[in-house]
Amino acid sequence: MRLYSLVVYVFLYAPIAIIALFSFNAGRHASDFQGFSIQWYGRALNNPFVMDALETSLIVAFITATLASILGTLAAVGLQGLRGPARAIFDALIYIAVMIPGIVIGIATLIALVTVFDVMNPWIENLWGDADNAPTLSMGRGSLIAAHTMFTMALVIIIVRARLGTLEQSLGEASADLYATPLGTFRQVTLPLIAPAVLAGFLLSFTFSFDDFIIAFFVAGSETTLPIYIFSSIRRGVTPEINAIGTMVMLASLVLLIVAQLILRRGDRT
Amino acid sequence: MKYDRGVLNDASTAVAELRHVSKRFGDVDAARDLNLSVASGEFLSFLGPSGCGKTTALRMLAGFETPSDGEVLIDGAVVNTLEPFRRPVNMVFQSYALFPHLSVFDNVAYGLRQRRPRLSRAEIAEKVSRTLDVVRLGDFGARRIWEMSGGQQQRVALARAIVNEPKLLLLDEPLAALDRKLRKAMQIELQDLQRQLGITFILVTHDQEEALSLSDRICVMRDGRIVQIGTPRELYDAPASRYVADFVGSSNFLEGRIGRITSGHADFTGVSGHSFSGQAGPGIEEGASGTLSLRPEQINISRRQLEGGHAVTVQNRIFLGEHTEYVVRHDEIGTFIVLASRRAEDREPPLDAGTQAYIAWNPDAALILRAD
Ligand SMILES: Nc1ncnc2c1ncn2[C@@H]1O[C@H](COP(=O)(O)OP(=O)(O)OP(=O)(O)O)[C@@H](O)[C@H]1O
Ligand SMILES: [Mg+2]
């Protein structure tokens, strides 16, 4: 049994370890190790294409995480008031949203957005009057952020709901009893108490959006995010530079996930 | 300031009033036709067993529940649908419901900070520290809630409510979570505080001793109804029904039939065939079945034959400190609980189990009540 689990772990982590190891390869080929060097990290960070993709990814991830945590928190708080079958249905829908494969979300969002754009664009042209200079809706950062926000919002709802569930109902009543308006209660009692969950939701959404390839591949249009860049350069062969980028992305994601966990744990103690 | 019974009939001083108030939750009647008027400065208790609707009554006054029927008045105005945050009423929750993310000081300051126009920082600090002194937590302002003991948390909850100087303070079993000794101490503090501040208190409790020792008036509830309202003395000496006699203090009950009723007195025949007489309780009818109620401390017990006494066998003796409780059995009438005071024992040594003895009581001490 022990041997078996050892094999499982080796199987899981060996490829990742190899990527990390070969990112320090002095040679130019991914497959044979010719001494230790950090030159590929320098190359990666000086590559303008990488930096552009990184910038796009960071901006998309930041806006996604911000929107998802605001919308998700409001939805979770709103859902608190719901009882009975309506609540069960909403809960189920949220869990399903998280479990739907990325490829389905990618295709569905693509089709939905294209359909909407096809309807909207002639309309906007008409309103604008000047058909040549009228703004057109198309795939790009906006659609990418929309798709990511939709998906990660469900994550935030689940995390915040769990936290709300642990709060005593009487805290809200005590606040109302002490003359706080419903908005005042939300600001002074509910929000501070769920803040750790909201922050954790933000970090998870950020990580998800930053790492996502599948959904981005469908809806990013001409935008290149870091995962899309990696994918397209791999087609020209795996270089130690890609390994270096992969290692850095992995490390950043890991740190964010751990921080999110720590925040949630600390929040539970109060 | 002690509440004076005279003001009770003066409607203009009623801080809170319930008029034919009912509350249904689905098919549960949590409150049925409640009628009550609470005078300014009064200390009133809701007393009753679990599930009788005490919390529901309190929550309708606080504004967390809307009555299904009837009117809730505060200061003479109907407030049925007025939101809790607009009511000049504060509540101490059974679970305390202290804000875990705020310090003791900030918890107490919470209500003051909601006021518009705003109070100045200095004014808030002044009021909060004065109130913390009142509940003897002067040095604890900076503490976190979870660093406080149960009794201290209870006092924070109290301070958080009274700092607002509400017209009416509602307390939902505030002492239930405390151990017996601390509870006693807090009861005394509560009573002192109420007299000192002159705030009207409504206390929910299922502890009859607590209700008896603290309240100006007690409102005994059963199945969502108020069955009797009165001063602790009235409820103890003149319970209107067997239920109240049983719930307020303890009593010996004999089942039987009510005989002739004359000017406040009634005859009574127990199921054993023995005849007694006693004071007539309210609403009894000749010939109807009823209950004779006899407080344990009203019964005299002695080795010697007492005038009009009944011969009994001592079955058990329980030493209670101030008193000694005897369980005695009469072959035909049944079992009695007798409470003998220390002074009675000075005259006669305690009776051992198995000894023969006699019990007797003044007929005026027996109450003939309707059966219910
Ligand atoms: N929100 C609610 N929904 C449904 N039923 C309720 C609700 N609140 C109270 N009840 C019911 O109303 C009845 C009275 O409840 P209430 O809480 O007022 O009792 P209580 O006298 O305070 O009891 P306890 O001493 O146990 O606190 C109970 O049967 C209870 O189950
Ligand atoms: Mg209750």
XYZ file of C-alpha atoms and ligand atoms in Angstrom:
674
model
C 0.000 0.000 0.000
C 2.814 2.376 0.902
C 4.668 1.517 -2.242
C 1.508 2.083 -4.222
C 1.003 5.586 -2.850
C 4.662 6.330 -3.447
C 4.212 5.375 -7.087
C 1.147 7.611 -7.329
C 3.053 10.571 -5.925
C 6.020 9.999 -8.202
C 3.657 9.757 -11.135
C 1.959 13.019 -10.117
C 4.977 15.108 -9.313
C 7.772 13.718 -11.498
C 6.725 15.661 -14.629
C 6.501 18.875 -12.615
C 9.874 18.214 -11.040
C 11.379 17.565 -14.455
C 10.016 20.855 -15.789
C 11.475 22.709 -12.824
C 14.778 20.868 -13.183
C 15.152 21.471 -16.908
C 14.354 25.149 -16.494
C 17.845 25.334 -14.991
C 19.404 23.554 -17.950
C 22.383 25.346 -19.451
C 21.870 23.676 -22.842
C 19.252 24.557 -25.411
C 17.399 21.269 -25.527
C 14.708 20.243 -23.160
C 15.707 16.618 -23.124
C 19.377 16.505 -22.143
C 20.785 18.283 -19.137
C 24.056 20.101 -19.724
C 24.783 21.827 -16.434
C 23.109 24.335 -14.153
C 22.163 27.847 -15.312
C 19.475 30.447 -14.717
C 19.932 32.031 -18.131
C 16.497 30.862 -19.346
C 14.783 32.789 -16.599
C 16.545 35.899 -17.787
C 15.589 35.158 -21.373
C 11.965 34.596 -20.481
C 11.732 37.820 -18.521
C 13.351 39.778 -21.364
C 11.163 38.291 -24.072
C 8.661 41.043 -25.076
C 6.075 38.468 -26.204
C 6.179 36.777 -22.828
C 5.901 40.087 -21.029
C 2.947 41.179 -23.170
C 1.154 37.896 -22.542
C 1.935 38.171 -18.841
C 0.515 41.683 -18.736
C -2.693 40.564 -20.460
C -3.014 37.626 -18.088
C -2.464 39.778 -15.004
C -4.960 42.431 -16.090
C -7.612 39.843 -16.990
C -7.028 37.926 -13.749
C -7.194 41.060 -11.621
C -10.414 42.383 -13.166
C -11.943 38.899 -13.118
C -11.100 38.402 -9.448
C -12.416 41.841 -8.518
C -15.710 41.404 -10.374
C -16.148 37.814 -9.207
C -15.587 38.647 -5.551
C -17.979 41.613 -5.597
C -20.740 39.877 -7.569
C -20.219 36.538 -5.813
C -20.356 38.093 -2.345
C -23.519 40.039 -3.129
C -25.113 36.908 -4.581
C -24.142 34.834 -1.529
C -25.547 37.422 0.877
C -28.717 37.706 -1.190
C -29.138 33.940 -1.260
C -29.012 33.862 2.558
C -32.579 35.130 2.694
C -33.787 32.285 0.501
C -35.481 29.245 2.046
C -36.983 25.973 0.912
C -36.883 24.488 -2.594
C -35.772 27.707 -4.277
C -32.638 27.590 -2.157
C -31.927 23.955 -2.972
C -32.240 24.709 -6.686
C -29.867 27.675 -6.491
C -27.353 25.677 -4.467
C -27.422 22.853 -6.992
C -26.984 25.247 -9.917
C -23.944 26.831 -8.291
C -22.248 23.495 -7.655
C -23.016 22.381 -11.189
C -21.490 25.604 -12.526
C -18.215 24.732 -10.807
C -18.209 21.155 -12.071
C -18.956 21.867 -15.732
C -15.790 21.132 -17.756
C -13.889 24.180 -18.948
C -14.235 23.137 -22.559
C -18.030 23.230 -22.312
C -17.948 26.677 -20.733
C -15.498 27.803 -23.415
C -17.634 26.603 -26.325
C -20.901 27.728 -24.742
C -19.572 31.199 -23.990
C -18.103 31.469 -27.469
C -21.391 30.560 -29.157
C -23.424 32.784 -26.828
C -21.173 35.801 -27.302
C -20.896 35.383 -31.078
C -24.680 35.189 -31.317
C -25.088 38.297 -29.192
C -22.431 40.188 -31.149
C -24.088 39.262 -34.460
C -27.334 40.714 -33.227
C -25.856 43.743 -31.542
C -23.312 44.922 -34.092
C -25.748 45.928 -36.920
C -27.829 47.586 -34.243
C -24.943 49.651 -32.946
C -24.025 50.598 -36.517
C -27.543 51.858 -37.080
C -27.527 53.878 -33.901
C -24.115 55.300 -34.670
C -25.170 56.342 -38.187
C -21.597 56.247 -39.484
C -21.136 52.565 -40.343
C -17.362 52.747 -40.888
C -16.405 54.279 -37.567
C -19.013 52.529 -35.421
C -17.531 50.477 -32.566
C -17.981 46.760 -33.034
C -18.230 44.158 -30.330
C -15.779 41.311 -30.788
C -13.910 38.644 -28.894
C -11.077 39.927 -26.772
C -10.295 40.977 -23.230
C -13.936 41.815 -22.509
C -15.260 38.412 -23.486
C -12.402 36.697 -21.674
C -13.129 38.595 -18.461
C -16.847 37.873 -18.816
C -16.300 34.134 -19.206
C -13.807 33.922 -16.338
C -15.968 36.039 -14.042
C -18.978 33.855 -14.678
C -17.102 30.733 -13.719
C -15.132 32.079 -10.757
C -18.166 33.874 -9.324
C -19.574 30.437 -8.512
C -16.376 29.653 -6.568
C -16.711 32.874 -4.574
C -20.387 32.172 -3.855
C -19.531 28.731 -2.478
C -16.717 30.012 -0.255
C -18.667 33.012 1.065
C -21.804 30.927 1.600
C -19.831 28.508 3.751
C -18.590 31.380 5.886
C -22.020 32.994 6.159
C -23.392 29.665 7.330
C -21.118 29.726 10.370
C -22.293 33.188 11.461
C -24.998 33.405 14.067
C -28.250 34.797 12.760
C -28.611 36.736 15.992
C -25.590 38.934 15.108
C -27.598 40.591 12.362
C -30.554 40.936 14.696
C -28.365 42.403 17.424
C -27.077 44.963 14.954
C -30.614 45.915 13.888
C -31.607 46.072 17.532
C -28.770 48.567 18.066
C -30.277 50.900 15.452
C -28.161 49.893 12.440
C -29.990 50.007 9.103
C -29.781 46.865 6.909
C -26.998 48.521 4.875
C -25.239 49.539 8.101
C -25.436 45.962 9.345
C -23.944 44.663 6.113
C -21.100 47.164 6.250
C -20.298 46.934 9.953
C -21.051 43.320 10.836
C -21.555 41.005 7.860
C -18.743 42.269 5.639
C -15.985 42.332 8.282
C -16.925 38.817 9.334
C -16.946 37.357 5.821
C -13.918 39.392 4.669
C -11.497 36.440 4.933
C -13.758 34.345 2.708
C -14.105 37.179 0.198
C -10.344 37.635 0.091
C -9.771 33.911 -0.316
C -12.355 33.909 -3.110
C -10.500 36.777 -4.752
C -7.187 34.908 -4.684
C -8.698 31.675 -5.972
C -10.457 33.534 -8.793
C -7.207 35.288 -9.647
C -5.303 32.002 -9.750
C -7.973 30.303 -11.793
C -8.170 33.081 -14.360
C -4.382 33.400 -14.535
C -3.882 29.666 -15.120
C -6.830 29.021 -17.391
C -6.074 27.907 -20.902
C -9.162 26.097 -22.169
C -11.789 28.821 -21.740
C -9.322 31.510 -22.811
C -8.486 29.559 -25.946
C -12.108 29.804 -27.103
C -13.038 33.344 -26.133
C -9.816 35.375 -26.096
C -10.094 36.361 -29.761
C -6.790 37.929 -30.813
C -5.587 38.394 -27.211
C -2.687 36.256 -26.032
C -2.619 35.260 -22.390
C 0.373 33.551 -20.852
C -1.079 30.014 -21.077
C -2.021 30.655 -24.720
C 1.504 31.889 -25.414
C 3.002 28.802 -23.807
C 0.717 26.567 -25.821
C 1.592 28.214 -29.105
C 5.329 28.202 -28.482
C 5.306 24.548 -27.492
C 4.200 23.780 -31.022
C 7.626 25.020 -32.050
C 9.238 22.684 -29.550
C 9.715 22.709 -25.807
C 12.603 24.949 -24.792
C 14.058 25.482 -21.334
C 12.582 28.977 -21.597
C 9.070 27.479 -21.552
C 10.112 25.362 -18.594
C 11.253 28.496 -16.793
C 7.963 30.276 -17.477
C 6.016 27.203 -16.375
C 7.997 26.981 -13.162
C 7.384 30.630 -12.351
C 3.643 30.385 -13.074
C 3.398 27.266 -10.949
C 5.218 28.900 -8.058
C 3.068 32.033 -8.177
C -0.147 29.985 -8.278
C 0.992 27.802 -5.421
C 1.790 30.813 -3.259
C -1.619 32.371 -3.958
C -3.442 29.128 -3.154
C -1.559 28.702 0.106
C -2.233 32.302 1.103
C -5.942 31.804 0.333
C -6.008 28.697 2.529
C -4.229 30.494 5.372
C -6.683 33.383 5.216
C -9.662 31.004 5.322
C -8.203 29.113 8.280
C -7.501 32.285 10.227
C -10.981 33.565 9.472
C -12.518 30.404 10.900
C -10.842 30.921 14.225
C -12.647 34.180 14.966
C -37.206 53.884 41.519
C -39.546 51.123 42.461
C -42.628 50.538 40.432
C -45.826 51.510 42.151
C -48.905 49.462 41.436
C -51.001 52.615 41.257
C -49.481 53.800 38.005
C -50.350 50.611 36.236
C -53.884 51.645 35.451
C -52.741 54.939 34.034
C -52.534 54.175 30.314
C -50.386 57.233 29.588
C -47.392 55.740 31.406
C -47.504 52.371 29.653
C -44.135 51.915 27.940
C -45.263 48.845 26.064
C -48.592 47.274 25.437
C -49.865 44.130 23.771
C -53.499 44.187 22.632
C -55.030 40.880 21.549
C -51.704 39.897 20.007
C -51.424 36.526 18.293
C -48.619 34.957 16.310
C -48.858 31.863 14.139
C -45.929 30.034 12.571
C -47.580 27.763 10.016
C -49.870 25.695 12.188
C -48.111 26.505 15.481
C -49.817 29.137 17.628
C -46.802 30.665 19.341
C -48.855 33.482 20.901
C -52.599 33.649 21.427
C -54.512 36.762 22.385
C -51.820 38.312 24.564
C -52.953 41.348 26.545
C -50.456 43.183 28.637
C -49.505 46.667 29.692
C -46.038 47.401 31.024
C -45.639 50.486 33.205
C -42.641 52.773 33.072
C -39.860 51.620 35.370
C -41.441 48.234 35.934
C -39.554 44.938 36.097
C -41.756 42.373 34.431
C -40.981 38.707 33.795
C -42.387 36.233 31.310
C -42.352 32.872 33.022
C -43.269 29.578 31.447
C -41.957 26.240 30.242
C -39.985 25.765 27.046
C -41.964 26.489 23.898
C -44.759 28.463 25.571
C -44.061 31.548 23.452
C -41.936 33.747 25.730
C -39.289 34.485 23.133
C -41.953 35.083 20.497
C -43.638 37.699 22.706
C -40.289 39.406 23.263
C -39.377 39.321 19.577
C -42.649 41.013 18.673
C -41.770 43.831 21.060
C -38.260 44.095 19.600
C -39.592 44.050 16.039
C -38.110 40.753 14.817
C -41.560 39.214 14.395
C -44.739 40.839 13.124
C -47.902 39.788 14.967
C -50.434 37.806 12.940
C -53.187 39.601 14.808
C -53.607 42.401 17.314
C -51.478 45.434 18.102
C -48.081 46.007 19.664
C -47.696 49.476 21.162
C -44.557 51.215 22.342
C -44.989 54.535 24.074
C -48.606 54.622 23.007
C -47.928 54.217 19.270
C -48.783 51.095 17.264
C -45.496 49.649 15.997
C -46.604 46.330 14.471
C -44.509 46.729 11.326
C -41.888 49.195 12.535
C -38.404 47.811 11.809
C -36.285 46.854 14.832
C -33.683 49.546 14.154
C -36.321 52.246 14.493
C -37.597 51.088 17.903
C -36.434 52.716 21.154
C -35.992 49.237 22.557
C -32.903 47.132 23.178
C -32.539 43.441 23.652
C -30.053 41.226 25.463
C -29.912 37.995 23.501
C -29.793 34.598 25.113
C -26.637 33.786 23.136
C -25.387 37.355 23.853
C -24.771 37.843 20.095
C -21.660 39.933 20.752
C -19.765 41.001 17.649
C -16.656 38.786 17.531
C -14.672 41.152 15.302
C -15.004 44.102 17.683
C -13.402 44.854 21.034
C -15.468 45.128 24.193
C -15.414 48.904 23.861
C -16.533 48.832 20.231
C -19.299 46.375 21.020
C -20.667 48.713 23.657
C -20.206 51.753 21.414
C -22.011 50.104 18.491
C -25.478 51.496 19.215
C -24.166 54.993 19.956
C -22.300 55.077 16.654
C -25.510 54.507 14.696
C -27.078 57.705 16.041
C -27.803 60.564 13.630
C -26.814 63.322 14.126
C -23.531 61.729 15.121
C -22.280 61.856 18.673
C -18.791 63.183 19.133
C -15.954 60.733 19.724
C -15.436 62.092 23.223
C -19.104 61.774 24.062
C -19.165 58.141 22.931
C -16.000 57.323 24.864
C -17.458 58.962 27.948
C -20.760 57.077 27.805
C -19.104 53.757 27.041
C -16.612 53.935 29.861
C -19.293 55.066 32.291
C -21.459 52.082 31.291
C -18.531 49.670 31.495
C -17.983 50.952 35.032
C -21.620 50.291 35.864
C -21.269 46.629 34.864
C -17.854 46.528 36.581
C -15.834 45.984 33.406
C -14.040 49.329 33.535
C -10.628 47.892 32.644
C -11.773 45.518 29.929
C -12.574 47.922 27.078
C -9.640 46.882 24.899
C -10.238 43.165 25.310
C -11.481 40.905 22.582
C -14.792 39.150 23.111
C -13.270 35.674 23.127
C -10.910 36.721 25.897
C -13.867 37.250 28.235
C -15.466 34.656 30.525
C -19.142 33.762 30.221
C -20.163 36.058 33.039
C -18.103 38.906 31.617
C -19.601 38.407 28.163
C -23.012 38.547 29.737
C -22.143 41.895 31.279
C -20.810 43.197 27.962
C -24.126 42.242 26.361
C -25.934 44.091 29.115
C -23.692 47.152 28.782
C -24.151 47.176 25.002
C -27.909 47.455 25.531
C -28.153 49.865 28.464
C -25.620 52.351 27.098
C -28.359 53.429 24.692
C -30.696 54.296 27.562
C -33.621 52.505 25.916
C -37.232 53.021 26.972
C -37.532 49.296 27.313
C -34.916 46.620 27.836
C -35.770 43.093 26.737
C -33.784 40.244 28.232
C -34.156 36.742 26.792
C -32.966 34.300 29.453
C -29.783 36.321 29.907
C -28.548 34.254 32.821
C -29.420 30.786 31.563
C -25.875 29.981 30.446
C -24.254 30.901 33.763
C -23.521 28.573 36.638
C -25.675 28.807 39.712
C -23.409 30.985 41.799
C -22.685 33.491 39.056
C -26.362 33.523 38.177
C -27.254 34.538 41.713
C -24.689 37.323 41.656
C -25.887 38.551 38.269
C -29.504 38.513 39.419
C -28.648 40.906 42.193
C -26.692 43.075 39.763
C -29.591 43.113 37.333
C -31.997 44.225 39.992
C -29.658 46.941 41.280
C -29.081 48.146 37.756
C -32.767 48.327 36.995
C -33.447 50.398 40.109
C -30.470 52.614 39.485
C -31.292 53.327 35.825
C -35.063 53.343 36.042
C -35.263 51.516 32.694
C -38.281 49.276 32.161
C -37.173 45.629 32.049
C -38.933 42.671 30.511
C -37.154 39.452 31.402
C -37.836 36.054 29.881
C -37.073 33.129 32.108
C -38.157 29.607 32.823
C -36.543 29.762 36.260
C -39.356 30.496 38.716
C -36.961 31.445 41.488
C -35.377 34.071 39.249
C -38.777 35.465 38.311
C -39.950 35.526 41.923
C -36.887 37.257 43.290
C -36.429 39.905 40.571
C -39.796 40.938 39.239
C -42.352 43.524 40.189
C -44.845 41.489 38.218
C -44.748 38.074 36.624
C -46.652 37.021 33.567
C -47.148 33.257 33.614
C -47.513 31.727 30.152
C -48.738 28.430 28.846
C -49.138 27.265 25.241
C -48.895 30.790 23.876
C -51.388 32.234 26.362
C -50.954 34.412 29.426
C -52.609 32.473 32.226
C -52.022 34.908 35.067
C -50.322 38.241 35.682
C -49.523 39.441 39.162
C -46.911 40.340 41.717
C -44.773 37.440 42.918
C -46.753 37.468 46.186
C -50.090 37.328 44.437
C -49.000 34.466 42.229
C -47.591 32.555 45.159
C -50.401 33.183 47.616
C -53.303 33.298 45.211
C -52.552 31.285 42.090
C -55.566 31.282 39.793
C -55.101 27.720 38.667
C -53.312 24.540 39.464
C -50.894 25.230 36.605
C -49.747 28.499 38.196
C -49.584 26.983 41.676
C -47.401 24.241 40.261
C -45.181 26.522 38.227
C -44.699 29.264 40.828
C -43.248 27.588 43.870
C -44.119 23.981 44.568
C -47.267 22.613 46.064
C -49.116 19.505 47.236
C -52.180 18.793 45.136
C -55.215 16.724 46.034
C -57.766 15.890 43.365
C -61.454 15.899 44.268
C -64.824 17.573 44.010
C -65.713 21.109 45.026
C -68.468 21.395 47.626
C -70.369 24.371 48.981
C -68.847 27.785 48.336
C -69.508 30.538 50.885
C -67.943 33.987 51.076
C -64.503 33.145 49.830
C -64.376 29.687 51.343
C -65.143 26.333 49.819
C -65.604 22.791 50.945
C -63.743 20.073 49.155
C -63.972 16.302 49.106
C -60.862 14.461 48.053
C -60.959 11.270 45.980
C -60.079 9.459 49.222
C -63.399 10.608 50.687
C -61.812 12.964 53.216
C -63.360 16.416 53.532
C -61.377 19.635 53.723
C -62.113 23.284 53.554
C -60.047 26.077 52.176
C -59.984 29.424 50.440
C -61.980 29.515 47.227
C -59.861 30.177 44.161
C -61.173 32.253 41.248
C -63.690 30.757 38.841
C -64.549 27.585 40.765
C -68.012 26.058 40.612
C -69.912 23.998 43.162
C -70.032 20.364 42.213
C -67.254 20.627 39.664
C -64.028 18.678 39.987
C -61.155 20.687 41.396
C -57.780 20.627 43.074
C -56.758 21.452 46.597
C -53.361 23.111 46.714
C -51.248 23.224 49.833
C -47.780 24.769 50.012
C -45.229 22.466 51.717
C -44.192 25.136 54.216
C -47.801 25.636 55.325
C -47.978 22.133 56.754
C -46.964 21.506 60.354
C -45.420 18.197 61.189
C -44.985 16.695 64.650
C -44.553 13.461 66.526
C -47.448 14.478 68.738
C -51.051 14.435 67.690
C -51.972 17.828 66.270
C -55.441 19.269 66.389
C -57.294 18.198 63.235
C -54.134 16.356 62.231
C -53.699 13.363 59.953
C -51.564 10.405 60.912
C -48.736 9.794 58.456
C -45.564 7.751 58.076
C -42.323 9.571 57.340
C -40.871 8.082 54.168
C -37.906 10.292 53.523
C -36.047 13.210 54.988
C -33.950 15.603 52.918
C -31.731 18.141 54.602
C -31.798 21.433 52.644
C -29.828 23.697 54.975
C -32.362 26.278 56.068
C -35.142 23.754 55.798
C -35.760 20.082 56.071
C -37.997 18.461 53.520
C -40.083 15.458 54.546
C -41.903 13.110 52.250
C -44.773 11.649 54.300
C -47.524 9.208 53.389
C -51.110 9.073 54.545
C -52.622 5.652 53.889
C -55.730 7.023 52.237
C -55.076 10.597 51.147
C -51.670 10.037 49.619
C -48.191 11.528 49.758
C -47.336 15.021 51.010
C -44.193 17.085 50.799
C -43.628 19.010 54.028
C -41.057 21.732 54.512
C -40.041 22.202 58.132
C -37.978 25.219 59.066
C -34.948 25.099 61.354
C -36.898 26.831 64.079
C -39.515 24.087 64.133
C -36.712 21.593 64.576
C -35.415 23.434 67.610
C -38.527 22.382 69.436
C -38.487 18.793 68.245
C -35.595 16.695 66.943
C -35.762 15.707 63.273
C -37.987 12.771 62.344
C -36.374 9.672 60.943
C -37.744 7.723 58.027
C -40.262 5.140 59.162
C -41.508 7.057 62.204
C -45.149 7.865 62.766
C -46.074 11.543 62.764
C -48.988 13.893 62.381
C -49.511 16.672 59.887
C -51.954 19.558 60.074
C -52.542 22.912 58.463
C -54.577 26.036 58.879
C -57.649 25.696 56.606
C -56.962 29.188 55.225
C -53.644 27.933 53.876
C -55.391 25.452 51.598
C -56.526 26.779 48.209
C -59.378 25.215 46.293
C -58.665 25.674 42.577
C -60.406 24.685 39.395
C -58.892 21.664 37.754
C -56.990 22.323 34.545
N -39.490 31.121 13.399
C -40.317 30.132 13.800
N -40.870 29.289 12.906
C -41.700 28.300 13.289
N -42.052 28.062 14.562
C -41.539 28.851 15.512
C -40.641 29.934 15.191
N -40.291 30.552 16.334
C -40.931 29.898 17.322
N -41.693 28.883 16.840
C -42.553 27.983 17.626
O -43.358 28.774 18.472
C -43.462 28.198 19.752
C -43.009 29.179 20.805
O -41.629 29.398 20.647
P -40.783 30.372 21.573
O -39.403 30.408 21.028
O -41.489 31.664 21.699
O -40.812 29.587 22.947
P -40.091 29.945 24.338
O -41.168 30.098 25.339
O -39.172 31.089 24.154
O -39.302 28.615 24.635
P -37.832 28.412 25.274
O -37.976 28.539 26.749
O -37.483 27.020 24.864
O -36.921 29.447 24.675
C -42.657 26.925 19.719
O -43.541 25.846 19.514
C -41.750 27.093 18.542
O -41.471 25.865 17.951
Mg -37.008 31.291 24.185
